[in-house]
Backbone as a ProteinNet text record, in pm:
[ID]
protein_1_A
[PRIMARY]
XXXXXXXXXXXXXXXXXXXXXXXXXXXXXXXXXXXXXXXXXXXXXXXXXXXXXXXXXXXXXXXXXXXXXXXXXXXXXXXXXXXXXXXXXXXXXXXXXXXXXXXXXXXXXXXXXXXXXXXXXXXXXXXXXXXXXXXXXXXXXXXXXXXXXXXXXXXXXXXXXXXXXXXX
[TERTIARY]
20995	21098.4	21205.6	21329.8	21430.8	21451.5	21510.1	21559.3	21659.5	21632.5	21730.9	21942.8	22035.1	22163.1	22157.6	22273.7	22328.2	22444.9	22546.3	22644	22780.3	22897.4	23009.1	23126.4	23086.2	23195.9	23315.7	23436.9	23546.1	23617	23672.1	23750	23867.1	23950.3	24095.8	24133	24110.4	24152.6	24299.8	24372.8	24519.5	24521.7	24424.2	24402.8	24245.2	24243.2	24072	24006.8	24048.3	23979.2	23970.2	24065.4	23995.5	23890.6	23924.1	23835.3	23669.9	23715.7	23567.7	23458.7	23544.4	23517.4	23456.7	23546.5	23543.8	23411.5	23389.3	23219.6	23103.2	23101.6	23059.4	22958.6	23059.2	22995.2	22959.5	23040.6	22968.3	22823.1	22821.2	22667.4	22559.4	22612.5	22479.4	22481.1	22543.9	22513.1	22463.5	22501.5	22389.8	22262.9	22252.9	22121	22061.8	22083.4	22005.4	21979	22033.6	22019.3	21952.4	21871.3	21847.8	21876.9	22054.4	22089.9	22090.2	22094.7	22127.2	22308.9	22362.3	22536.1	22527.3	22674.5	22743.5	22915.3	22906.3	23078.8	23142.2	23256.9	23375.8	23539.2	23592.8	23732.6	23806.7	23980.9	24062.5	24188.6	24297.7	24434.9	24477.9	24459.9	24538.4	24481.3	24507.3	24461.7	24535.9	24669.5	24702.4	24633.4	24541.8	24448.3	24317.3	24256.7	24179.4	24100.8	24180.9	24146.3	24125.4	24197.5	24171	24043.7	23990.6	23877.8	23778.2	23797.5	23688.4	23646.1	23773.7	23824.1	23765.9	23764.4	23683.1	23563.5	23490.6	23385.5	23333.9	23327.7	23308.2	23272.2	23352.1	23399.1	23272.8	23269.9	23165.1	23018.7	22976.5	22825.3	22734.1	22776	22706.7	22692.9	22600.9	22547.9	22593.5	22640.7	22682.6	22673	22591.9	22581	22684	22842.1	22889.5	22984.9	23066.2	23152.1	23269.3	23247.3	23289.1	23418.4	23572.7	23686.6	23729.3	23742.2	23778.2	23926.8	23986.7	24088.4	24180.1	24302	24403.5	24511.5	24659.1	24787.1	24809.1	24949.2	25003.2	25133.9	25206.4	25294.2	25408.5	25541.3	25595.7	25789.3	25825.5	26008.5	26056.7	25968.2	25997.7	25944.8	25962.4	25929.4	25805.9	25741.9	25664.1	25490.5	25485.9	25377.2	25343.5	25447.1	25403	25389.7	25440.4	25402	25284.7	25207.8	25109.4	24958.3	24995	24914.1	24876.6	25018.7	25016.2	24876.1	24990.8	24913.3	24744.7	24745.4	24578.7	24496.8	24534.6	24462.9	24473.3	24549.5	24573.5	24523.1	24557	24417.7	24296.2	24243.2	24103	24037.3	24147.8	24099.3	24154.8	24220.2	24204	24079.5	24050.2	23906.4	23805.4	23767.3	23675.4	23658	23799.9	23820.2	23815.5	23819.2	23840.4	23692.4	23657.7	23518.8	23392.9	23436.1	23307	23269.6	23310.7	23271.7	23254.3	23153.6	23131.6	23213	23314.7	23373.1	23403.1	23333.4	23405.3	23511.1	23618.3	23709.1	23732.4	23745	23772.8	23858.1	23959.6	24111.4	24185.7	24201.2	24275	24424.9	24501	24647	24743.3	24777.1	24768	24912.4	24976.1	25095.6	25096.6	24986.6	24952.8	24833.1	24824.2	24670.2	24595.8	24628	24505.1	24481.9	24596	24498.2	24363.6	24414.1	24330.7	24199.4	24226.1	24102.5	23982	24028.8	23989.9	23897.9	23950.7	23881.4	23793.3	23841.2	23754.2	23604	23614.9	23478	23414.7	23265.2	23176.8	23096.6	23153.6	23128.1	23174.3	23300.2	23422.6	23394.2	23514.4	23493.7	23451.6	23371.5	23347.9	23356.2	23470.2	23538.5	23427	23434.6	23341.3	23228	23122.1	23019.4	23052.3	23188	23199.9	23232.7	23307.2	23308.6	23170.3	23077	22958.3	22909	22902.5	22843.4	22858.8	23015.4	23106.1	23075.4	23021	23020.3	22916.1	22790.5	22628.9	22585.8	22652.2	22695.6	22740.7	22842.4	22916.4	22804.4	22711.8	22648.7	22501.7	22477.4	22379.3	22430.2	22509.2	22576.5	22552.2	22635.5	22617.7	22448.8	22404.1	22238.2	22206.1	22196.2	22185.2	22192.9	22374.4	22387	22320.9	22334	22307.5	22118.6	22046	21913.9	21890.6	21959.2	21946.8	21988.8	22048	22080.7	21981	21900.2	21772	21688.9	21676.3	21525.1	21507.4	21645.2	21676.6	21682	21676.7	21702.4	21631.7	21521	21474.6	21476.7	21525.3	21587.4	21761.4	21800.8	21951.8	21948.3	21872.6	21968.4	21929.2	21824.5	21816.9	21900.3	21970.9	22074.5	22049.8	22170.4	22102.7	22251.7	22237	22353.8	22358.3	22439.1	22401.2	22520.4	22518.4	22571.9	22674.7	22803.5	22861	22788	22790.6	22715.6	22557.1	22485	22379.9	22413.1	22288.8	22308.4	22226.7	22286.9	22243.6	22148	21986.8	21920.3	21819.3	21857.5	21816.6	21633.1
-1573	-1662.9	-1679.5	-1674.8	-1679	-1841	-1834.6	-2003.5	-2027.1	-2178.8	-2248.4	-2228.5	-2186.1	-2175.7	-2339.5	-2267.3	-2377.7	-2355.4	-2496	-2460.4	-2547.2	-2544.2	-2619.8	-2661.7	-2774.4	-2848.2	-2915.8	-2825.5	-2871.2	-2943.9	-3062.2	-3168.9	-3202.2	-3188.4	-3230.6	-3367.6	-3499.5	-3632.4	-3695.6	-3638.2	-3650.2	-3772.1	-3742.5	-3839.6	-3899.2	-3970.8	-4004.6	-4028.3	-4123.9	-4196.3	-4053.1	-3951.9	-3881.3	-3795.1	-3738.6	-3652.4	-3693.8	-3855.7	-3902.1	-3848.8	-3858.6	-3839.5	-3672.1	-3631.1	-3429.8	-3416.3	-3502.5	-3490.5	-3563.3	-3614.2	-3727.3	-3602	-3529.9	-3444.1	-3335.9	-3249.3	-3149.3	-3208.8	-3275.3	-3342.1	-3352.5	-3391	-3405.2	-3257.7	-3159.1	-3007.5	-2945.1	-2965.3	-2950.4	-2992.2	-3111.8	-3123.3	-3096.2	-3069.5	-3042.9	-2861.5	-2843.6	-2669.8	-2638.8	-2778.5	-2731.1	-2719.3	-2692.3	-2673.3	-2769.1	-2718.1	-2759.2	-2770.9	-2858.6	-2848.3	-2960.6	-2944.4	-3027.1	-3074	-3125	-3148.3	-3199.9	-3113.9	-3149.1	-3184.4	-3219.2	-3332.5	-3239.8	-3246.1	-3177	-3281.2	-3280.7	-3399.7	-3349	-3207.9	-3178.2	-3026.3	-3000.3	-2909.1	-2777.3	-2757.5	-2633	-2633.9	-2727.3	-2684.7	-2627.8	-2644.3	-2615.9	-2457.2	-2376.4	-2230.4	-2196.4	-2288.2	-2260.2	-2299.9	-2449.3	-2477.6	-2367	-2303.2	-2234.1	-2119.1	-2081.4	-1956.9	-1975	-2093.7	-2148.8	-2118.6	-2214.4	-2228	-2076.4	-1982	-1850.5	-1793.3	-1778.4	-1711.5	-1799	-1918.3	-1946.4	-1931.9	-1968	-1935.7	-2000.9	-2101.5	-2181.6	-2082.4	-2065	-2033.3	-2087.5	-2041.3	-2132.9	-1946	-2010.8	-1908.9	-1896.3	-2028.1	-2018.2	-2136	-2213.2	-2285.8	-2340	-2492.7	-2533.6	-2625.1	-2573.5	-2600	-2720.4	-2845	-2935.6	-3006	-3087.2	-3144.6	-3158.5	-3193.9	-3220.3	-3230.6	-3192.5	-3211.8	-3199.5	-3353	-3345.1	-3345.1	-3285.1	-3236.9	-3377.1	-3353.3	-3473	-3409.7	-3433	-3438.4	-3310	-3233	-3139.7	-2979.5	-2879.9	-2743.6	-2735.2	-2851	-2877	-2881.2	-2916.5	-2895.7	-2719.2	-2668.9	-2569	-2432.7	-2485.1	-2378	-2428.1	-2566.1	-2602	-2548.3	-2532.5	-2487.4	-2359.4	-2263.9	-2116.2	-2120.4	-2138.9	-2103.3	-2155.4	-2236.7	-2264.2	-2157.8	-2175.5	-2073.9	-1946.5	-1871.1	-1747.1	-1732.9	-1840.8	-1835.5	-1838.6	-1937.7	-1918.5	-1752.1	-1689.2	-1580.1	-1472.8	-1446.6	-1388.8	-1389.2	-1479.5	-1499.7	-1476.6	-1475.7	-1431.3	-1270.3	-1240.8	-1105.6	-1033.2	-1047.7	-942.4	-961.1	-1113.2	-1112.5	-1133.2	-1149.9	-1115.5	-1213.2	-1379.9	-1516.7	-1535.1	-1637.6	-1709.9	-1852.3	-1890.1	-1994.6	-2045.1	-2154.3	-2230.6	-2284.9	-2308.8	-2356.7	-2479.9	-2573.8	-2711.8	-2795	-2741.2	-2775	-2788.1	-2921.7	-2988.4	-2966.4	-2920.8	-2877.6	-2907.9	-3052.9	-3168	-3226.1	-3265.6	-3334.4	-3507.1	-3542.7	-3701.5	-3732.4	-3858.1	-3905.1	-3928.1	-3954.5	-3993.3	-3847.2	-3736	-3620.6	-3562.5	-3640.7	-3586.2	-3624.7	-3814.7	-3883.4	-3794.5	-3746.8	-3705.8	-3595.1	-3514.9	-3390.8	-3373.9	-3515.9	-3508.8	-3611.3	-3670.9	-3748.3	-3710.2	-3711	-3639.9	-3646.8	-3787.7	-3825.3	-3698.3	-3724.8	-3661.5	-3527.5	-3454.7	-3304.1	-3212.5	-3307.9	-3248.9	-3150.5	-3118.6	-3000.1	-2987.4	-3095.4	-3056	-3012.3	-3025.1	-3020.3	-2810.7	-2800.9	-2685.6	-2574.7	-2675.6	-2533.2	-2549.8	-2607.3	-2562.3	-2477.2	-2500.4	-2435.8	-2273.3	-2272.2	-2106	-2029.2	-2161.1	-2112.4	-2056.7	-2111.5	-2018.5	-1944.6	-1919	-1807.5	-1680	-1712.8	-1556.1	-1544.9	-1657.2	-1588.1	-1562.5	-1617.1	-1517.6	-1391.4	-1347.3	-1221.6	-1123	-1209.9	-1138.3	-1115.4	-1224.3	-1183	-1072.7	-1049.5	-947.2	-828.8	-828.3	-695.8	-641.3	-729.4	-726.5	-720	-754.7	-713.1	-563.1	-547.2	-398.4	-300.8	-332.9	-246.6	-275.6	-308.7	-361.1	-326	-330.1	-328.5	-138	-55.2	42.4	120.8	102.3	143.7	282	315.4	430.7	517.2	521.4	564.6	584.7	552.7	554.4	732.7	789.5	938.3	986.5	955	1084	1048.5	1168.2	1179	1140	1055.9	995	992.4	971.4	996.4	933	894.2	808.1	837.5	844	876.4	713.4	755.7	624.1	535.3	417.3	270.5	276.8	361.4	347.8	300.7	204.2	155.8	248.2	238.3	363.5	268.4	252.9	209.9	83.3	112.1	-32.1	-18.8
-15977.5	-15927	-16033.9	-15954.4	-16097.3	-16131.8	-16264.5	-16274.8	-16245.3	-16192.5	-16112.4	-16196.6	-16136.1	-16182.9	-16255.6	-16383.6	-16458.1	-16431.8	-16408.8	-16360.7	-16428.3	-16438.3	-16503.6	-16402.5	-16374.6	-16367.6	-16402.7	-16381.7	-16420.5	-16363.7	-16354	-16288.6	-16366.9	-16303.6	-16296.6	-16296.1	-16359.3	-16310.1	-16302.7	-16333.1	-16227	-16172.2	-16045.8	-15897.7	-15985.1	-16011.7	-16107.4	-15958.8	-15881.5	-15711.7	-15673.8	-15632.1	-15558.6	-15663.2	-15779.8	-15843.5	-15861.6	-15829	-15829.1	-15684.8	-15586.6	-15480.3	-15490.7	-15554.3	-15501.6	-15614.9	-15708.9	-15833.8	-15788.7	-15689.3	-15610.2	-15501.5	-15447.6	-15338.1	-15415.4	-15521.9	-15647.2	-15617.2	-15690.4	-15757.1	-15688.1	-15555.8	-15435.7	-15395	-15378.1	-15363.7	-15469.9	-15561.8	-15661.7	-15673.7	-15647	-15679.3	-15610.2	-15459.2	-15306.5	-15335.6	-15434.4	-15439.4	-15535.5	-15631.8	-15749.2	-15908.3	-15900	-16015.8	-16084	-16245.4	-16347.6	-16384.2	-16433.9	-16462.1	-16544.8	-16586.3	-16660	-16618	-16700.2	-16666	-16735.6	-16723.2	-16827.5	-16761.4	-16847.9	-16772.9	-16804.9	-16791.9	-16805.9	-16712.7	-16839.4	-16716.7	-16622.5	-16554.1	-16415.6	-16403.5	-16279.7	-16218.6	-16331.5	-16340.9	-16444.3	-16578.9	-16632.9	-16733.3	-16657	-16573.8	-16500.6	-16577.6	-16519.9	-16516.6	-16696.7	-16773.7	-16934.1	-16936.5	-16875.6	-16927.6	-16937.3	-16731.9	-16738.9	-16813	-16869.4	-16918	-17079.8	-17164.6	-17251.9	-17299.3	-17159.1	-17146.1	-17120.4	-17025.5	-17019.6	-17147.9	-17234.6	-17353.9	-17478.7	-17448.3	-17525.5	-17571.6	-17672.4	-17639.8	-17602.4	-17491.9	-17386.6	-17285.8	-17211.7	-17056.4	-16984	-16856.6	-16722	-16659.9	-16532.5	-16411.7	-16371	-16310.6	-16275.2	-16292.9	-16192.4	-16255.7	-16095.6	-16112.1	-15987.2	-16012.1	-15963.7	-16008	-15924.4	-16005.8	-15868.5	-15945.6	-15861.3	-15885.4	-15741.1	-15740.3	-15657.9	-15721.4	-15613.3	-15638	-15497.2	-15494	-15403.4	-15416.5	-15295.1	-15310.7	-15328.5	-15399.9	-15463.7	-15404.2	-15465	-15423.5	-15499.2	-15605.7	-15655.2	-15647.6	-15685.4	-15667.3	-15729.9	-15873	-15931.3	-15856.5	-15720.4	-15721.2	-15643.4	-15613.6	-15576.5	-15681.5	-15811.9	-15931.8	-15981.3	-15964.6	-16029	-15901.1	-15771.2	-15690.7	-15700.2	-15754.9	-15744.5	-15875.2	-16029.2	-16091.7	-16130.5	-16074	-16082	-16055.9	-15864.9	-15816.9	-15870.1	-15914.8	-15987.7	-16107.7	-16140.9	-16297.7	-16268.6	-16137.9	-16143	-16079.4	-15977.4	-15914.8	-16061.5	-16119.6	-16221.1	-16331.6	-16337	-16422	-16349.2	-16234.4	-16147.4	-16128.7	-16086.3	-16039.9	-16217.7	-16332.1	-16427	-16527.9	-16476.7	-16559.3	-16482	-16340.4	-16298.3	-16249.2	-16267.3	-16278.2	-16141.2	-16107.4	-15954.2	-15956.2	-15902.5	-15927.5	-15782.4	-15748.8	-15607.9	-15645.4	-15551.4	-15601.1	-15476.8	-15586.9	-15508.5	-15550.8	-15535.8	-15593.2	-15447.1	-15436.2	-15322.9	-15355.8	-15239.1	-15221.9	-15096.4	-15131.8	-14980.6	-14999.8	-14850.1	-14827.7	-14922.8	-14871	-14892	-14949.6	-14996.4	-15084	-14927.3	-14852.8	-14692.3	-14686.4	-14681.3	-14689.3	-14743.2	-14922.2	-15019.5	-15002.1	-14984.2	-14947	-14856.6	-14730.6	-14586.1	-14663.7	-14715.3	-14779.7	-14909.2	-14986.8	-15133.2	-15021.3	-15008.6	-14927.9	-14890.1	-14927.9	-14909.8	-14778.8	-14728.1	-14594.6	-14487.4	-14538.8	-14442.8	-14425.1	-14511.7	-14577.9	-14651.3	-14720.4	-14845.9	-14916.1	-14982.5	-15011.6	-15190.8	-15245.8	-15368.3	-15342.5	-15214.6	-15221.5	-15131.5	-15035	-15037.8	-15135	-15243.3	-15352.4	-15420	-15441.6	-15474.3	-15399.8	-15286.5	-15245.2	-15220.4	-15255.9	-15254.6	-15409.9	-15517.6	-15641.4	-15639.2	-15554.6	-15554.5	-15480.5	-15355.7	-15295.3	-15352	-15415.3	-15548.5	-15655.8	-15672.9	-15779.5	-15733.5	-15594.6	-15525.2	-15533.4	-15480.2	-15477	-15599.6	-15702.6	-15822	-15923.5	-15905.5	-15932.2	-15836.5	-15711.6	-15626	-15711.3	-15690.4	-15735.9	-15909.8	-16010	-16140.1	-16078	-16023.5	-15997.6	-15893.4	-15847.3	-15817.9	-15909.3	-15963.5	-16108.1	-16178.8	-16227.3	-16329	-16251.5	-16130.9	-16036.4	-16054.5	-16003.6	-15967.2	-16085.5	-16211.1	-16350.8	-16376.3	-16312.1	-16354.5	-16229.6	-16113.3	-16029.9	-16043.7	-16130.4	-16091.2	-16141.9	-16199.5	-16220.6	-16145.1	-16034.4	-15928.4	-15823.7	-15766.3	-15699.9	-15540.6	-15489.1	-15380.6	-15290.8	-15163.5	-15090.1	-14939.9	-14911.3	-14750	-14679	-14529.9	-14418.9	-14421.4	-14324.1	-14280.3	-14228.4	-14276.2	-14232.7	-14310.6	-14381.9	-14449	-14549.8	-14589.3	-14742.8	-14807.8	-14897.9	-15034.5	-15125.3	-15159.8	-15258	-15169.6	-15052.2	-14991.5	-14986.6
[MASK]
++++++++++++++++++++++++++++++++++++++++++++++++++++++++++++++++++++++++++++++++++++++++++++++++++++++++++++++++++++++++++++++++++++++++++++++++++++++++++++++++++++++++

């Protein structure tokens, strides 16, 4: 049996009421799944993707890593460069290192929006990016265990028709 994911929570407190809300629902999906996490703060969603990017790079462990925060949109062009680049930092760090990251970074007209979706009652968007963060790293244990399982099979030559899986 493998051990239970350790996981990092990054929160954005910006909105502190809602971020409480979006760590509120993290926490109960976590624990209903098992994991182990932590968590760390950060003032707004555009530090976000550094933290995780940090933390990664360090020589702490984390299976994976659950991005929460909010921005709403305001009178300026400002929240829509702070929406882009989040998300682009976090799918860049995913996509070049491999990382499982839910992302639960709220991107809303109004705070009744934000409310509606950080509540764990409601929407629970924290307890959905957990749940998107252990999903990708089901995935990725998958694949990283068929490579280890398959290790003394990989040099003999093997080949499959359209729609066969190859190693299954």
């Amino acid at each position: 049996m493998s051990r239970p994911p350790h996981i990092l929570i990054v929160e954005a407190l910006y909105y502190t009421h809602i971020a409480a809300h979006l760590r509120k629902g993290a926490e109960r999906a976590l624990e209903a799944a098992g994991a182990t996490y932590e968590v760390v703060s950060v003032p707004g969603a555009f530090e976000v993707p550094a933290a995780v990017g940090i933390a990664a790079r360090s020589s702490r462990r984390f299976d994976g890593f659950v991005a929460l925060g909010c921005v709403i949109r305001g009178e300026t062009t400002h929240y829509d460069h702070i929406c882009a680049e989040s998300a682009r930092g976090l799918q860049d760090l995913a996509a070049r290192d491999g990382l499982a990251i839910g992302y639960g970074i709220l991107t809303v007209e109004n705070e009744a929006q934000a409310l509606a979706r950080a509540s764990a009652a409601e929407r629970d968007k924290g307890g959905e990016a957990v749940r998107a963060c252990l999903s990708l790293l089901h995935l990725k244990r998958r694949f990283d265990g068929e490579q280890n399982d398959n290790a003394e099979r990989a040099a003999a030559p093997r080949s499959a028709t359209a729609g066969q899986r190859v190693g299954s």
